[in-house]
Amino acid sequence: MASPYEDEDAVDGDVAGNRLIIVIGEDAAPRLDKALAAAVPEEAALSRSRLMKMIDEGDVLRNGVAVTNPKTKVKEGEVYTLILAPAVDVATLPEDIPLSVIWEDGDLIVIDKPAGMVVHPAPGTPSGTLVNALLHHCGDTLSGIGGERRPGIVHRIDKDTTGLLVVAKSDRAHHGLAAQFEAHTVNRRYLAVVNGVPSAYDPRIRGLKGITFEAGGILKIATHLERHKTDRQRQAVVWNSGRHAVTRARVMEDFKGGAALMECWLETGRTHQIRVHMAYAGHGLVGDQTYGGKKKVSPKLFGAEVAEMGNSFPRQALHAATLGFAHPVTGEMLEFTSPLPDDLEGLLAALRKGQV
């Protein structure tokens, strides 16, 4: 069993901060790491990897002495003190970048991301990212993810994709959200503009492995995806390796047979999944320079001006429009929607006008 948190000042050189007292109960696992993982209360939100790090760094004490071997044998009734050091600041710098905050509380924040913003810093984009902006916006309200004062990224959308993301501000929210994404219980729906119109009556698309049509004309694409063998920036459809990926989509608006507004939803969430799957089906996204394929907006169908607008669209026409999940702490069901950004609204308006 475990006691509530104890706020204590540092003594005898211990790190100041919260301490958690764990008493080894009956039928506990025989080794320290497994026994602690089972005994730590859920609200502490200490992952197995975090516990291993704490053991290694001497933050798990028995009778005031650090126990640094995770395989240490434990006995019923032994008392262990876990020193929960304050979250440390990360090397990534906070930046005062405007954010469109849809919802926020002490455990999570929902953002409507603009086009052009990278979610996480990387060697090519060390600054100007969503994480930089969140570090500034959230400040001291970040209680620490894995011992670091940083936002917990549980899913991403591409740099040039717009729309909704949820980010954890606390360890307990991070674990809870990650579990929902892993269980595929998060409702993520996207709006996409594609070249051509997928049809159940098209023998070409029906003949493609992994593609079926469900009731209501819903297109289902089930493949495996992995990094392309020769172009490491791309993902590729494969069958005997990679990771399972399932996308469903339906036509919401048919533009003269030459383009379509699609609603797409994910059973899994792989890198570039919608873009790769729609390209595999022969209906790549308008503006997608990586996966768009040979199909283009036809000047014969829409006129030269509309075709030029569609074929020069500066990004993949993809928007994360709906995001629904259970609050990882309260259990409340939450669902958020984001309106189409101006550039996609303009593209749709042009396609509609071109049909007249």
PDB file of N, CA, C and O in Angstrom, residues 126-185:
ATOM      1  N   PRO A 126      15.147  23.427 -34.825  1.00  0.00           N
ATOM      2  CA  PRO A 126      15.363  23.471 -33.377  1.00  0.00           C
ATOM      3  C   PRO A 126      14.501  24.487 -32.652  1.00  0.00           C
ATOM      4  O   PRO A 126      14.425  24.475 -31.425  1.00  0.00           O
ATOM      5  N   SER A 127      13.855  25.372 -33.389  1.00  0.00           N
ATOM      6  CA  SER A 127      13.050  26.419 -32.761  1.00  0.00           C
ATOM      7  C   SER A 127      11.814  26.693 -33.607  1.00  0.00           C
ATOM      8  O   SER A 127      11.659  26.161 -34.708  1.00  0.00           O
ATOM      9  N   GLY A 128      10.932  27.512 -33.052  1.00  0.00           N
ATOM     10  CA  GLY A 128       9.714  27.871 -33.770  1.00  0.00           C
ATOM     11  C   GLY A 128       8.664  26.770 -33.779  1.00  0.00           C
ATOM     12  O   GLY A 128       7.695  26.848 -34.541  1.00  0.00           O
ATOM     13  N   THR A 129       8.824  25.770 -32.924  1.00  0.00           N
ATOM     14  CA  THR A 129       7.920  24.622 -32.929  1.00  0.00           C
ATOM     15  C   THR A 129       6.793  24.801 -31.918  1.00  0.00           C
ATOM     16  O   THR A 129       6.820  25.701 -31.073  1.00  0.00           O
ATOM     17  N   LEU A 130       5.839  23.884 -31.990  1.00  0.00           N
ATOM     18  CA  LEU A 130       4.744  23.899 -31.021  1.00  0.00           C
ATOM     19  C   LEU A 130       5.269  23.704 -29.604  1.00  0.00           C
ATOM     20  O   LEU A 130       4.788  24.339 -28.662  1.00  0.00           O
ATOM     21  N   VAL A 131       6.273  22.842 -29.428  1.00  0.00           N
ATOM     22  CA  VAL A 131       6.837  22.617 -28.099  1.00  0.00           C
ATOM     23  C   VAL A 131       7.461  23.899 -27.558  1.00  0.00           C
ATOM     24  O   VAL A 131       7.276  24.244 -26.382  1.00  0.00           O
ATOM     25  N   ASN A 132       8.198  24.629 -28.384  1.00  0.00           N
ATOM     26  CA  ASN A 132       8.758  25.917 -27.943  1.00  0.00           C
ATOM     27  C   ASN A 132       7.647  26.856 -27.472  1.00  0.00           C
ATOM     28  O   ASN A 132       7.766  27.516 -26.436  1.00  0.00           O
ATOM     29  N   ALA A 133       6.570  26.903 -28.256  1.00  0.00           N
ATOM     30  CA  ALA A 133       5.455  27.794 -27.910  1.00  0.00           C
ATOM     31  C   ALA A 133       4.771  27.352 -26.630  1.00  0.00           C
ATOM     32  O   ALA A 133       4.402  28.185 -25.792  1.00  0.00           O
ATOM     33  N   LEU A 134       4.603  26.047 -26.438  1.00  0.00           N
ATOM     34  CA  LEU A 134       3.936  25.538 -25.249  1.00  0.00           C
ATOM     35  C   LEU A 134       4.769  25.772 -23.988  1.00  0.00           C
ATOM     36  O   LEU A 134       4.221  26.042 -22.911  1.00  0.00           O
ATOM     37  N   LEU A 135       6.096  25.658 -24.106  1.00  0.00           N
ATOM     38  CA  LEU A 135       6.952  25.922 -22.953  1.00  0.00           C
ATOM     39  C   LEU A 135       6.764  27.355 -22.462  1.00  0.00           C
ATOM     40  O   LEU A 135       6.785  27.628 -21.260  1.00  0.00           O
ATOM     41  N   HIS A 136       6.566  28.275 -23.392  1.00  0.00           N
ATOM     42  CA  HIS A 136       6.332  29.676 -23.006  1.00  0.00           C
ATOM     43  C   HIS A 136       4.921  29.857 -22.472  1.00  0.00           C
ATOM     44  O   HIS A 136       4.709  30.487 -21.436  1.00  0.00           O
ATOM     45  N   HIS A 137       3.948  29.303 -23.175  1.00  0.00           N
ATOM     46  CA  HIS A 137       2.550  29.503 -22.794  1.00  0.00           C
ATOM     47  C   HIS A 137       2.234  28.869 -21.441  1.00  0.00           C
ATOM     48  O   HIS A 137       1.569  29.479 -20.596  1.00  0.00           O
ATOM     49  N   CYS A 138       2.689  27.640 -21.233  1.00  0.00           N
ATOM     50  CA  CYS A 138       2.328  26.896 -20.027  1.00  0.00           C
ATOM     51  C   CYS A 138       3.193  27.260 -18.824  1.00  0.00           C
ATOM     52  O   CYS A 138       2.731  27.242 -17.685  1.00  0.00           O
ATOM     53  N   GLY A 139       4.474  27.559 -19.077  1.00  0.00           N
ATOM     54  CA  GLY A 139       5.357  27.979 -18.003  1.00  0.00           C
ATOM     55  C   GLY A 139       5.379  27.009 -16.832  1.00  0.00           C
ATOM     56  O   GLY A 139       5.537  25.805 -16.994  1.00  0.00           O
ATOM     57  N   ASP A 140       5.162  27.528 -15.634  1.00  0.00           N
ATOM     58  CA  ASP A 140       5.236  26.721 -14.420  1.00  0.00           C
ATOM     59  C   ASP A 140       4.056  25.788 -14.234  1.00  0.00           C
ATOM     60  O   ASP A 140       4.026  25.005 -13.279  1.00  0.00           O
ATOM     61  N   THR A 141       3.058  25.847 -15.120  1.00  0.00           N
ATOM     62  CA  THR A 141       1.929  24.928 -14.978  1.00  0.00           C
ATOM     63  C   THR A 141       2.276  23.527 -15.481  1.00  0.00           C
ATOM     64  O   THR A 141       1.493  22.601 -15.295  1.00  0.00           O
ATOM     65  N   LEU A 142       3.445  23.373 -16.125  1.00  0.00           N
ATOM     66  CA  LEU A 142       3.899  22.041 -16.522  1.00  0.00           C
ATOM     67  C   LEU A 142       4.467  21.346 -15.290  1.00  0.00           C
ATOM     68  O   LEU A 142       5.472  21.774 -14.732  1.00  0.00           O
ATOM     69  N   SER A 143       3.835  20.253 -14.867  1.00  0.00           N
ATOM     70  CA  SER A 143       4.270  19.585 -13.637  1.00  0.00           C
ATOM     71  C   SER A 143       5.328  18.529 -13.895  1.00  0.00           C
ATOM     72  O   SER A 143       5.857  17.941 -12.962  1.00  0.00           O
ATOM     73  N   GLY A 144       5.634  18.279 -15.166  1.00  0.00           N
ATOM     74  CA  GLY A 144       6.736  17.363 -15.450  1.00  0.00           C
ATOM     75  C   GLY A 144       6.291  16.103 -16.137  1.00  0.00           C
ATOM     76  O   GLY A 144       5.367  15.428 -15.707  1.00  0.00           O
ATOM     77  N   ILE A 145       6.946  15.776 -17.241  1.00  0.00           N
ATOM     78  CA  ILE A 145       6.701  14.540 -17.976  1.00  0.00           C
ATOM     79  C   ILE A 145       7.968  13.719 -17.881  1.00  0.00           C
ATOM     80  O   ILE A 145       9.020  14.119 -18.376  1.00  0.00           O
ATOM     81  N   GLY A 146       7.897  12.586 -17.221  1.00  0.00           N
ATOM     82  CA  GLY A 146       9.084  11.752 -17.064  1.00  0.00           C
ATOM     83  C   GLY A 146      10.200  12.452 -16.320  1.00  0.00           C
ATOM     84  O   GLY A 146      11.376  12.201 -16.561  1.00  0.00           O
ATOM     85  N   GLY A 147       9.834  13.352 -15.403  1.00  0.00           N
ATOM     86  CA  GLY A 147      10.841  14.051 -14.614  1.00  0.00           C
ATOM     87  C   GLY A 147      11.347  15.331 -15.240  1.00  0.00           C
ATOM     88  O   GLY A 147      12.170  16.033 -14.658  1.00  0.00           O
ATOM     89  N   GLU A 148      10.862  15.653 -16.434  1.00  0.00           N
ATOM     90  CA  GLU A 148      11.281  16.888 -17.104  1.00  0.00           C
ATOM     91  C   GLU A 148      10.084  17.820 -17.233  1.00  0.00           C
ATOM     92  O   GLU A 148       8.962  17.379 -17.461  1.00  0.00           O
ATOM     93  N   ARG A 149      10.357  19.122 -17.105  1.00  0.00           N
ATOM     94  CA  ARG A 149       9.291  20.109 -17.242  1.00  0.00           C
ATOM     95  C   ARG A 149       9.091  20.400 -18.727  1.00  0.00           C
ATOM     96  O   ARG A 149       9.696  21.298 -19.299  1.00  0.00           O
ATOM     97  N   ARG A 150       8.246  19.609 -19.321  1.00  0.00           N
ATOM     98  CA  ARG A 150       8.016  19.740 -20.759  1.00  0.00           C
ATOM     99  C   ARG A 150       6.600  19.277 -21.075  1.00  0.00           C
ATOM    100  O   ARG A 150       5.990  18.534 -20.309  1.00  0.00           O
ATOM    101  N   PRO A 151       6.057  19.702 -22.216  1.00  0.00           N
ATOM    102  CA  PRO A 151       4.745  19.198 -22.625  1.00  0.00           C
ATOM    103  C   PRO A 151       4.864  17.757 -23.115  1.00  0.00           C
ATOM    104  O   PRO A 151       5.875  17.368 -23.695  1.00  0.00           O
ATOM    105  N   GLY A 152       3.829  16.965 -22.861  1.00  0.00           N
ATOM    106  CA  GLY A 152       3.834  15.562 -23.278  1.00  0.00           C
ATOM    107  C   GLY A 152       3.141  15.394 -24.615  1.00  0.00           C
ATOM    108  O   GLY A 152       1.913  15.485 -24.728  1.00  0.00           O
ATOM    109  N   ILE A 153       3.928  15.158 -25.650  1.00  0.00           N
ATOM    110  CA  ILE A 153       3.381  14.992 -26.996  1.00  0.00           C
ATOM    111  C   ILE A 153       2.963  13.537 -27.180  1.00  0.00           C
ATOM    112  O   ILE A 153       3.803  12.635 -27.148  1.00  0.00           O
ATOM    113  N   VAL A 154       1.675  13.295 -27.355  1.00  0.00           N
ATOM    114  CA  VAL A 154       1.191  11.922 -27.519  1.00  0.00           C
ATOM    115  C   VAL A 154       0.792  11.623 -28.963  1.00  0.00           C
ATOM    116  O   VAL A 154       0.603  10.464 -29.326  1.00  0.00           O
ATOM    117  N   HIS A 155       0.646  12.653 -29.784  1.00  0.00           N
ATOM    118  CA  HIS A 155       0.400  12.442 -31.222  1.00  0.00           C
ATOM    119  C   HIS A 155       0.843  13.705 -31.947  1.00  0.00           C
ATOM    120  O   HIS A 155       1.043  14.755 -31.334  1.00  0.00           O
ATOM    121  N   ARG A 156       1.029  13.579 -33.224  1.00  0.00           N
ATOM    122  CA  ARG A 156       1.509  14.713 -34.009  1.00  0.00           C
ATOM    123  C   ARG A 156       0.700  14.824 -35.298  1.00  0.00           C
ATOM    124  O   ARG A 156       0.075  13.860 -35.737  1.00  0.00           O
ATOM    125  N   ILE A 157       0.720  15.994 -35.894  1.00  0.00           N
ATOM    126  CA  ILE A 157       0.263  16.157 -37.265  1.00  0.00           C
ATOM    127  C   ILE A 157       1.391  16.841 -38.031  1.00  0.00           C
ATOM    128  O   ILE A 157       2.220  17.526 -37.450  1.00  0.00           O
ATOM    129  N   ASP A 158       1.424  16.611 -39.331  1.00  0.00           N
ATOM    130  CA  ASP A 158       2.530  17.098 -40.145  1.00  0.00           C
ATOM    131  C   ASP A 158       2.628  18.620 -40.104  1.00  0.00           C
ATOM    132  O   ASP A 158       1.645  19.322 -39.831  1.00  0.00           O
ATOM    133  N   LYS A 159       3.813  19.105 -40.437  1.00  0.00           N
ATOM    134  CA  LYS A 159       4.086  20.542 -40.429  1.00  0.00           C
ATOM    135  C   LYS A 159       3.020  21.326 -41.183  1.00  0.00           C
ATOM    136  O   LYS A 159       2.531  22.358 -40.694  1.00  0.00           O
ATOM    137  N   ASP A 160       2.642  20.876 -42.370  1.00  0.00           N
ATOM    138  CA  ASP A 160       1.724  21.646 -43.195  1.00  0.00           C
ATOM    139  C   ASP A 160       0.278  21.175 -43.096  1.00  0.00           C
ATOM    140  O   ASP A 160      -0.572  21.613 -43.876  1.00  0.00           O
ATOM    141  N   THR A 161      -0.008  20.288 -42.162  1.00  0.00           N
ATOM    142  CA  THR A 161      -1.386  19.917 -41.848  1.00  0.00           C
ATOM    143  C   THR A 161      -1.873  20.820 -40.720  1.00  0.00           C
ATOM    144  O   THR A 161      -1.142  21.090 -39.772  1.00  0.00           O
ATOM    145  N   THR A 162      -3.094  21.290 -40.830  1.00  0.00           N
ATOM    146  CA  THR A 162      -3.668  22.157 -39.804  1.00  0.00           C
ATOM    147  C   THR A 162      -4.583  21.350 -38.893  1.00  0.00           C
ATOM    148  O   THR A 162      -4.993  20.240 -39.211  1.00  0.00           O
ATOM    149  N   GLY A 163      -4.907  21.950 -37.729  1.00  0.00           N
ATOM    150  CA  GLY A 163      -5.951  21.365 -36.914  1.00  0.00           C
ATOM    151  C   GLY A 163      -5.553  20.983 -35.508  1.00  0.00           C
ATOM    152  O   GLY A 163      -4.568  21.471 -34.956  1.00  0.00           O
ATOM    153  N   LEU A 164      -6.315  20.085 -34.909  1.00  0.00           N
ATOM    154  CA  LEU A 164      -6.347  19.858 -33.476  1.00  0.00           C
ATOM    155  C   LEU A 164      -5.325  18.849 -32.979  1.00  0.00           C
ATOM    156  O   LEU A 164      -5.143  17.777 -33.568  1.00  0.00           O
ATOM    157  N   LEU A 165      -4.670  19.221 -31.873  1.00  0.00           N
ATOM    158  CA  LEU A 165      -3.804  18.315 -31.127  1.00  0.00           C
ATOM    159  C   LEU A 165      -4.097  18.485 -29.650  1.00  0.00           C
ATOM    160  O   LEU A 165      -4.353  19.590 -29.185  1.00  0.00           O
ATOM    161  N   VAL A 166      -3.999  17.378 -28.906  1.00  0.00           N
ATOM    162  CA  VAL A 166      -4.053  17.450 -27.449  1.00  0.00           C
ATOM    163  C   VAL A 166      -2.657  17.155 -26.917  1.00  0.00           C
ATOM    164  O   VAL A 166      -1.967  16.260 -27.408  1.00  0.00           O
ATOM    165  N   VAL A 167      -2.243  17.929 -25.928  1.00  0.00           N
ATOM    166  CA  VAL A 167      -0.909  17.795 -25.347  1.00  0.00           C
ATOM    167  C   VAL A 167      -1.053  17.690 -23.834  1.00  0.00           C
ATOM    168  O   VAL A 167      -1.827  18.435 -23.222  1.00  0.00           O
ATOM    169  N   ALA A 168      -0.310  16.768 -23.224  1.00  0.00           N
ATOM    170  CA  ALA A 168      -0.359  16.586 -21.766  1.00  0.00           C
ATOM    171  C   ALA A 168       0.519  17.609 -21.064  1.00  0.00           C
ATOM    172  O   ALA A 168       1.606  17.943 -21.535  1.00  0.00           O
ATOM    173  N   LYS A 169       0.052  18.082 -19.910  1.00  0.00           N
ATOM    174  CA  LYS A 169       0.827  18.995 -19.073  1.00  0.00           C
ATOM    175  C   LYS A 169       1.338  18.304 -17.808  1.00  0.00           C
ATOM    176  O   LYS A 169       2.137  18.876 -17.072  1.00  0.00           O
ATOM    177  N   SER A 170       0.859  17.097 -17.552  1.00  0.00           N
ATOM    178  CA  SER A 170       1.263  16.358 -16.358  1.00  0.00           C
ATOM    179  C   SER A 170       1.553  14.912 -16.720  1.00  0.00           C
ATOM    180  O   SER A 170       1.092  14.412 -17.754  1.00  0.00           O
ATOM    181  N   ASP A 171       2.304  14.234 -15.874  1.00  0.00           N
ATOM    182  CA  ASP A 171       2.637  12.837 -16.103  1.00  0.00           C
ATOM    183  C   ASP A 171       1.386  11.963 -16.141  1.00  0.00           C
ATOM    184  O   ASP A 171       1.249  11.079 -16.990  1.00  0.00           O
ATOM    185  N   ARG A 172       0.449  12.202 -15.227  1.00  0.00           N
ATOM    186  CA  ARG A 172      -0.738  11.352 -15.185  1.00  0.00           C
ATOM    187  C   ARG A 172      -1.583  11.520 -16.440  1.00  0.00           C
ATOM    188  O   ARG A 172      -2.147  10.546 -16.949  1.00  0.00           O
ATOM    189  N   ALA A 173      -1.650  12.747 -16.964  1.00  0.00           N
ATOM    190  CA  ALA A 173      -2.380  12.964 -18.212  1.00  0.00           C
ATOM    191  C   ALA A 173      -1.649  12.324 -19.382  1.00  0.00           C
ATOM    192  O   ALA A 173      -2.267  11.757 -20.287  1.00  0.00           O
ATOM    193  N   HIS A 174      -0.324  12.394 -19.362  1.00  0.00           N
ATOM    194  CA  HIS A 174       0.483  11.820 -20.437  1.00  0.00           C
ATOM    195  C   HIS A 174       0.242  10.317 -20.544  1.00  0.00           C
ATOM    196  O   HIS A 174       0.011   9.776 -21.626  1.00  0.00           O
ATOM    197  N   HIS A 175       0.291   9.621 -19.397  1.00  0.00           N
ATOM    198  CA  HIS A 175       0.058   8.173 -19.407  1.00  0.00           C
ATOM    199  C   HIS A 175      -1.353   7.843 -19.867  1.00  0.00           C
ATOM    200  O   HIS A 175      -1.571   6.921 -20.666  1.00  0.00           O
ATOM    201  N   GLY A 176      -2.337   8.605 -19.369  1.00  0.00           N
ATOM    202  CA  GLY A 176      -3.729   8.326 -19.716  1.00  0.00           C
ATOM    203  C   GLY A 176      -4.037   8.558 -21.179  1.00  0.00           C
ATOM    204  O   GLY A 176      -4.745   7.767 -21.814  1.00  0.00           O
ATOM    205  N   LEU A 177      -3.509   9.635 -21.733  1.00  0.00           N
ATOM    206  CA  LEU A 177      -3.721   9.905 -23.156  1.00  0.00           C
ATOM    207  C   LEU A 177      -3.005   8.877 -24.024  1.00  0.00           C
ATOM    208  O   LEU A 177      -3.568   8.373 -25.010  1.00  0.00           O
ATOM    209  N   ALA A 178      -1.758   8.559 -23.663  1.00  0.00           N
ATOM    210  CA  ALA A 178      -1.000   7.589 -24.442  1.00  0.00           C
ATOM    211  C   ALA A 178      -1.720   6.244 -24.491  1.00  0.00           C
ATOM    212  O   ALA A 178      -1.744   5.571 -25.533  1.00  0.00           O
ATOM    213  N   ALA A 179      -2.330   5.855 -23.382  1.00  0.00           N
ATOM    214  CA  ALA A 179      -3.055   4.583 -23.339  1.00  0.00           C
ATOM    215  C   ALA A 179      -4.251   4.608 -24.281  1.00  0.00           C
ATOM    216  O   ALA A 179      -4.548   3.607 -24.953  1.00  0.00           O
ATOM    217  N   GLN A 180      -4.940   5.745 -24.368  1.00  0.00           N
ATOM    218  CA  GLN A 180      -6.092   5.838 -25.279  1.00  0.00           C
ATOM    219  C   GLN A 180      -5.657   5.790 -26.737  1.00  0.00           C
ATOM    220  O   GLN A 180      -6.318   5.158 -27.572  1.00  0.00           O
ATOM    221  N   PHE A 181      -4.557   6.457 -27.059  1.00  0.00           N
ATOM    222  CA  PHE A 181      -4.068   6.395 -28.431  1.00  0.00           C
ATOM    223  C   PHE A 181      -3.625   4.981 -28.785  1.00  0.00           C
ATOM    224  O   PHE A 181      -3.865   4.503 -29.889  1.00  0.00           O
ATOM    225  N   GLU A 182      -2.992   4.301 -27.833  1.00  0.00           N
ATOM    226  CA  GLU A 182      -2.544   2.936 -28.078  1.00  0.00           C
ATOM    227  C   GLU A 182      -3.735   1.995 -28.273  1.00  0.00           C
ATOM    228  O   GLU A 182      -3.677   1.063 -29.076  1.00  0.00           O
ATOM    229  N   ALA A 183      -4.821   2.260 -27.551  1.00  0.00           N
ATOM    230  CA  ALA A 183      -6.015   1.417 -27.645  1.00  0.00           C
ATOM    231  C   ALA A 183      -6.921   1.823 -28.812  1.00  0.00           C
ATOM    232  O   ALA A 183      -7.955   1.190 -29.047  1.00  0.00           O
ATOM    233  N   HIS A 184      -6.555   2.864 -29.541  1.00  0.00           N
ATOM    234  CA  HIS A 184      -7.305   3.352 -30.701  1.00  0.00           C
ATOM    235  C   HIS A 184      -8.725   3.795 -30.325  1.00  0.00           C
ATOM    236  O   HIS A 184      -9.671   3.599 -31.092  1.00  0.00           O
ATOM    237  N   THR A 185      -8.878   4.387 -29.139  1.00  0.00           N
ATOM    238  CA  THR A 185     -10.192   4.858 -28.704  1.00  0.00           C
ATOM    239  C   THR A 185     -10.379   6.349 -28.912  1.00  0.00           C
ATOM    240  O   THR A 185     -11.449   6.881 -28.608  1.00  0.00           O
TER     241      THR A 185
END
